[in-house]
mmCIF file of C-alpha atoms in Angstrom:
data_model
loop_
_atom_site.group_PDB
_atom_site.id
_atom_site.type_symbol
_atom_site.label_atom_id
_atom_site.label_comp_id
_atom_site.label_asym_id
_atom_site.label_seq_id
_atom_site.Cartn_x
_atom_site.Cartn_y
_atom_site.Cartn_z
ATOM 1 C CA GLY J 1 -1.068 7.162 40.722
ATOM 2 C CA HIS J 2 0.980 4.273 39.413
ATOM 3 C CA PHE J 3 0.500 0.533 39.131
ATOM 4 C CA VAL J 4 1.478 -1.487 42.169
ATOM 5 C CA GLN J 5 0.590 -4.956 40.874
ATOM 6 C CA VAL J 6 0.070 -6.438 37.391
ATOM 7 C CA ASN J 7 -0.510 -9.932 35.970
ATOM 8 C CA SER J 8 1.014 -11.679 32.957
ATOM 9 C CA ALA J 9 -1.977 -10.819 30.743
ATOM 10 C CA ALA J 10 -1.203 -7.121 31.297
ATOM 11 C CA GLU J 11 2.379 -7.723 30.189
ATOM 12 C CA ARG J 12 1.150 -9.360 26.974
ATOM 13 C CA LEU J 13 -1.369 -6.593 26.307
ATOM 14 C CA PHE J 14 0.865 -3.576 26.933
ATOM 15 C CA LYS J 15 4.230 -5.205 26.027
ATOM 16 C CA PRO J 16 6.478 -3.969 28.910
ATOM 17 C CA SER J 17 7.499 -6.271 31.760
ATOM 18 C CA ALA J 18 5.671 -6.237 35.088
ATOM 19 C CA ALA J 19 8.551 -4.307 36.661
ATOM 20 C CA GLU J 20 8.379 -1.659 33.948
ATOM 21 C CA LEU J 21 4.588 -1.411 34.206
ATOM 22 C CA CYS J 22 4.831 -0.765 37.942
ATOM 23 C CA LYS J 23 6.847 2.366 37.189
ATOM 24 C CA VAL J 24 3.988 3.974 35.246
ATOM 25 C CA GLY J 25 0.258 4.580 35.593
ATOM 26 C CA PRO J 26 -2.856 4.528 33.386
ATOM 27 C CA MET J 27 -1.990 7.802 31.678
ATOM 28 C CA GLU J 28 1.294 6.462 30.310
ATOM 29 C CA LEU J 29 -0.722 3.673 28.677
ATOM 30 C CA SER J 30 -3.354 5.954 27.115
ATOM 31 C CA PRO J 31 -3.471 8.471 24.246
ATOM 32 C CA PRO J 32 -3.940 12.136 25.250
ATOM 33 C CA ASN J 33 -7.627 12.013 24.295
ATOM 34 C CA GLN J 34 -10.277 9.326 24.138
ATOM 35 C CA PRO J 35 -12.407 8.706 20.997
ATOM 36 C CA ASP J 36 -15.219 10.844 22.453
ATOM 37 C CA GLY J 37 -12.833 13.823 22.582
ATOM 38 C CA GLN J 38 -12.449 13.905 26.364
ATOM 39 C CA VAL J 39 -8.986 14.388 27.833
ATOM 40 C CA SER J 40 -7.799 10.993 29.041
ATOM 41 C CA ARG J 41 -6.287 12.295 32.271
ATOM 42 C CA GLU J 42 -9.466 14.127 33.318
ATOM 43 C CA LYS J 43 -11.781 11.269 32.340
ATOM 44 C CA ALA J 44 -9.626 8.656 34.069
ATOM 45 C CA GLY J 45 -9.367 10.760 37.212
ATOM 46 C CA ALA J 46 -13.155 10.980 37.490
ATOM 47 C CA LEU J 47 -13.596 7.234 36.944
ATOM 48 C CA ILE J 48 -10.916 6.306 39.480
ATOM 49 C CA ALA J 49 -12.505 8.678 42.002
ATOM 50 C CA ARG J 50 -15.831 6.875 41.524
ATOM 51 C CA ALA J 51 -14.142 3.542 42.143
ATOM 52 C CA MET J 52 -12.437 4.827 45.294
ATOM 53 C CA ALA J 53 -15.862 5.985 46.489
ATOM 54 C CA GLY J 54 -17.176 2.432 46.237
ATOM 55 C CA GLU J 55 -18.653 2.320 42.742
ATOM 56 C CA THR J 56 -17.688 -0.310 40.144
ATOM 57 C CA PRO J 57 -17.469 1.583 36.830
ATOM 58 C CA VAL J 58 -17.500 -0.462 33.600
ATOM 59 C CA PHE J 59 -16.598 1.470 30.455
ATOM 60 C CA GLU J 60 -14.798 1.390 27.125
ATOM 61 C CA TRP J 61 -11.328 2.900 27.027
ATOM 62 C CA THR J 62 -8.624 3.276 24.400
ATOM 63 C CA HIS J 63 -5.239 2.224 25.737
ATOM 64 C CA ARG J 64 -1.887 2.557 23.965
ATOM 65 C CA ASP J 65 0.777 -0.122 24.233
ATOM 66 C CA ALA J 66 4.545 0.313 24.327
ATOM 67 C CA GLU J 67 4.704 0.080 20.523
ATOM 68 C CA GLY J 68 2.288 2.992 20.077
ATOM 69 C CA ARG J 69 -0.680 0.852 19.000
ATOM 70 C CA ASP J 70 -4.090 2.016 20.214
ATOM 71 C CA ILE J 71 -6.146 -0.811 21.730
ATOM 72 C CA PRO J 72 -9.913 -0.532 22.301
ATOM 73 C CA CYS J 73 -10.619 -2.055 25.709
ATOM 74 C CA GLU J 74 -13.375 -2.678 28.194
ATOM 75 C CA VAL J 75 -12.327 -1.699 31.708
ATOM 76 C CA ARG J 76 -13.856 -2.645 35.049
ATOM 77 C CA LEU J 77 -12.700 -0.789 38.149
ATOM 78 C CA LEU J 78 -13.012 -2.082 41.699
ATOM 79 C CA ARG J 79 -11.692 -0.792 44.987
ATOM 80 C CA ILE J 80 -9.729 -3.414 46.916
ATOM 81 C CA GLU J 81 -7.127 -3.483 49.682
ATOM 82 C CA ILE J 82 -3.546 -4.674 49.330
ATOM 83 C CA GLY J 83 -1.533 -4.792 52.539
ATOM 84 C CA GLY J 84 -4.103 -2.641 54.306
ATOM 85 C CA ARG J 85 -3.882 0.004 51.613
ATOM 86 C CA ALA J 86 -6.876 0.972 49.421
ATOM 87 C CA VAL J 87 -6.118 0.681 45.711
ATOM 88 C CA VAL J 88 -8.163 0.463 42.519
ATOM 89 C CA ARG J 89 -7.967 -2.757 40.524
ATOM 90 C CA GLY J 90 -8.565 -2.455 36.799
ATOM 91 C CA SER J 91 -9.619 -5.474 34.760
ATOM 92 C CA VAL J 92 -8.795 -4.632 31.144
ATOM 93 C CA THR J 93 -10.103 -6.703 28.205
ATOM 94 C CA ASP J 94 -9.020 -6.154 24.603
ATOM 95 C CA ILE J 95 -12.281 -5.776 22.629
ATOM 96 C CA THR J 96 -10.725 -5.321 19.185
ATOM 97 C CA ALA J 97 -12.286 -8.581 17.940
ATOM 98 C CA ARG J 98 -15.675 -7.636 19.356
ATOM 99 C CA GLN J 99 -15.653 -4.242 17.649
ATOM 100 C CA GLN J 100 -14.597 -5.801 14.338
ATOM 101 C CA ALA J 101 -17.429 -8.343 14.639
ATOM 102 C CA GLU J 102 -19.933 -5.565 15.375
ATOM 103 C CA GLN J 103 -18.708 -3.553 12.366
ATOM 104 C CA LEU J 104 -19.031 -6.632 10.146
ATOM 105 C CA ASP J 105 -22.523 -7.262 11.493
ATOM 106 C CA ARG J 106 -23.574 -3.669 10.731
ATOM 107 C CA LYS J 107 -22.116 -3.929 7.225
ATOM 108 C CA MET J 108 -23.987 -7.184 6.591
ATOM 109 C CA GLN J 109 -27.235 -5.585 7.776
ATOM 110 C CA GLU J 110 -26.699 -2.631 5.420
ATOM 111 C CA MET J 111 -26.027 -4.975 2.501
ATOM 112 C CA GLN J 112 -29.139 -6.987 3.328
ATOM 113 C CA LYS J 113 -31.181 -3.765 3.239
ATOM 114 C CA ILE J 114 -29.733 -2.920 -0.178
ATOM 115 C CA GLU J 115 -30.490 -6.420 -1.404
ATOM 116 C CA SER J 116 -34.078 -6.116 -0.149
ATOM 117 C CA LEU J 117 -34.461 -2.801 -1.990
ATOM 118 C CA GLY J 118 -33.169 -4.445 -5.152
ATOM 119 C CA VAL J 119 -35.703 -7.262 -4.870
ATOM 120 C CA LEU J 120 -38.496 -4.745 -4.184
ATOM 121 C CA ALA J 121 -37.497 -2.567 -7.132
ATOM 122 C CA GLY J 122 -37.351 -5.595 -9.406
ATOM 123 C CA GLY J 123 -40.830 -6.698 -8.311
ATOM 124 C CA ILE J 124 -42.304 -3.240 -8.892
ATOM 125 C CA ALA J 125 -40.688 -3.013 -12.329
ATOM 126 C CA HIS J 126 -42.060 -6.438 -13.257
ATOM 127 C CA ASP J 127 -45.607 -5.491 -12.212
ATOM 128 C CA PHE J 128 -45.360 -2.133 -13.997
ATOM 129 C CA ASN J 129 -44.175 -3.795 -17.205
ATOM 130 C CA ASN J 130 -47.161 -6.139 -17.032
ATOM 131 C CA LEU J 131 -49.490 -3.128 -16.814
ATOM 132 C CA LEU J 132 -47.752 -1.424 -19.734
ATOM 133 C CA THR J 133 -48.020 -4.606 -21.818
ATOM 134 C CA SER J 134 -51.748 -4.690 -21.166
ATOM 135 C CA ILE J 135 -52.135 -0.996 -22.080
ATOM 136 C CA LEU J 136 -50.148 -1.395 -25.304
ATOM 137 C CA GLY J 137 -52.086 -4.524 -26.276
ATOM 138 C CA ASN J 138 -55.462 -2.923 -25.744
ATOM 139 C CA ALA J 139 -54.403 0.254 -27.551
ATOM 140 C CA SER J 140 -53.264 -1.855 -30.515
ATOM 141 C CA ILE J 141 -56.559 -3.752 -30.640
ATOM 142 C CA ALA J 142 -58.554 -0.523 -30.380
ATOM 143 C CA THR J 143 -56.547 1.010 -33.225
ATOM 144 C CA MET J 144 -57.325 -1.932 -35.531
ATOM 145 C CA ASP J 145 -61.064 -1.608 -34.825
ATOM 146 C CA LEU J 146 -61.201 2.122 -35.617
ATOM 147 C CA PRO J 147 -62.726 3.347 -38.861
ATOM 148 C CA PRO J 148 -60.404 5.313 -41.168
ATOM 149 C CA GLY J 149 -59.976 8.961 -40.181
ATOM 150 C CA SER J 150 -61.284 8.479 -36.643
ATOM 151 C CA SER J 151 -60.454 11.329 -34.230
ATOM 152 C CA VAL J 152 -59.609 8.718 -31.582
ATOM 153 C CA GLN J 153 -56.583 7.573 -33.602
ATOM 154 C CA ASP J 154 -54.383 10.410 -32.320
ATOM 155 C CA CYS J 155 -55.307 9.642 -28.690
ATOM 156 C CA LEU J 156 -54.426 5.976 -29.080
ATOM 157 C CA GLU J 157 -51.101 6.843 -30.684
ATOM 158 C CA GLN J 158 -50.270 9.146 -27.754
ATOM 159 C CA ILE J 159 -51.165 6.348 -25.324
ATOM 160 C CA THR J 160 -48.894 3.954 -27.213
ATOM 161 C CA GLU J 161 -45.972 6.428 -27.314
ATOM 162 C CA ALA J 162 -46.320 7.275 -23.616
ATOM 163 C CA SER J 163 -46.427 3.588 -22.679
ATOM 164 C CA LEU J 164 -43.291 2.844 -24.714
ATOM 165 C CA ARG J 165 -41.456 5.766 -23.069
ATOM 166 C CA ALA J 166 -42.503 4.482 -19.643
ATOM 167 C CA ALA J 167 -41.221 0.983 -20.514
ATOM 168 C CA ASP J 168 -37.878 2.441 -21.620
ATOM 169 C CA ALA J 169 -37.627 4.475 -18.390
ATOM 170 C CA VAL J 170 -38.231 1.380 -16.252
ATOM 171 C CA SER J 171 -35.685 -0.730 -18.123
ATOM 172 C CA SER J 172 -32.974 1.961 -17.917
ATOM 173 C CA SER J 173 -33.525 3.032 -14.296
ATOM 174 C CA PRO J 174 -30.611 2.191 -11.925
ATOM 175 C CA ARG J 175 -31.173 -0.486 -9.320
ATOM 176 C CA PRO J 176 -29.198 -1.403 -6.194
ATOM 177 C CA PRO J 177 -26.229 -3.624 -7.175
ATOM 178 C CA THR J 178 -27.404 -6.877 -5.593
ATOM 179 C CA SER J 179 -24.833 -8.833 -7.589
ATOM 180 C CA ALA J 180 -22.078 -7.121 -5.594
ATOM 181 C CA ILE J 181 -23.380 -8.478 -2.301
ATOM 182 C CA PRO J 182 -21.371 -11.546 -1.246
ATOM 183 C CA ALA J 183 -23.230 -14.648 -0.203
ATOM 184 C CA ALA J 184 -23.000 -15.551 3.458
ATOM 185 C CA THR J 185 -20.366 -18.197 4.068
ATOM 186 C CA SER J 186 -20.835 -18.580 7.802
ATOM 187 C CA PRO J 187 -23.704 -18.520 10.319
ATOM 188 C CA PRO J 188 -24.933 -15.084 11.495
ATOM 189 C CA LEU J 189 -22.773 -13.464 14.141
ATOM 190 C CA ALA J 190 -24.102 -13.747 17.670
ATOM 191 C CA LEU J 191 -23.084 -10.594 19.514
ATOM 192 C CA SER J 192 -24.958 -11.132 22.747
ATOM 193 C CA ARG J 193 -21.678 -11.816 24.567
ATOM 194 C CA PRO J 194 -18.389 -9.916 24.222
ATOM 195 C CA ILE J 195 -15.594 -11.709 22.410
ATOM 196 C CA CYS J 196 -12.507 -12.091 24.568
ATOM 197 C CA LEU J 197 -9.404 -13.718 23.114
ATOM 198 C CA ASP J 198 -7.503 -13.677 26.362
ATOM 199 C CA SER J 199 -8.087 -13.468 30.074
ATOM 200 C CA ALA J 200 -8.477 -9.943 31.364
ATOM 201 C CA SER J 201 -5.379 -7.964 32.160
ATOM 202 C CA ARG J 202 -5.432 -6.984 35.826
ATOM 203 C CA LEU J 203 -3.607 -3.970 37.189
ATOM 204 C CA ALA J 204 -3.840 -2.524 40.676
ATOM 205 C CA CYS J 205 -3.255 1.205 40.810
ATOM 206 C CA SER J 206 -2.634 3.469 43.761
ATOM 207 C CA SER J 207 -4.894 6.490 44.056
#
């Protein structure tokens, strides 16, 4: 089918005039395939058929404007009547900003996890170094109290060498780069509601 009625928001979203939009249909404003790999024509046909049957499908859809730019959208379909004729009205909202905000939120969560790992690793290393310091100190004291030629001397030297190697390993081990994580400059993003920069584009399409 083709569009039989469009509003000004649809003109701004897709770029052509209302008259030009009414000469085409949803497929002319969509890429051949959707991000999930499904063929746009087949997927759209099934969704429009559901709307004509009385359902109100709400779904994400990638549209393509007259300049060839792909636009992630949220679409709501509803069967209505215009002049006694059953048509499907599509309310189309550009969700580019919402998707960008969600991606930023996921990235911030990943960086916070890395930062937490860095803090944890630093705490473990600090505690381990304290243990090694205690071992080295006690080994040193025990060595001074030994009589000359004691058979325990070799054991204490091995303890000291092993402790020093462990200290070197801890100090040289890589840790998550917490210094590369930028400090938050704005309040956390609230994503409970979709971000909409404009009123929904409305297009009525014949079946």
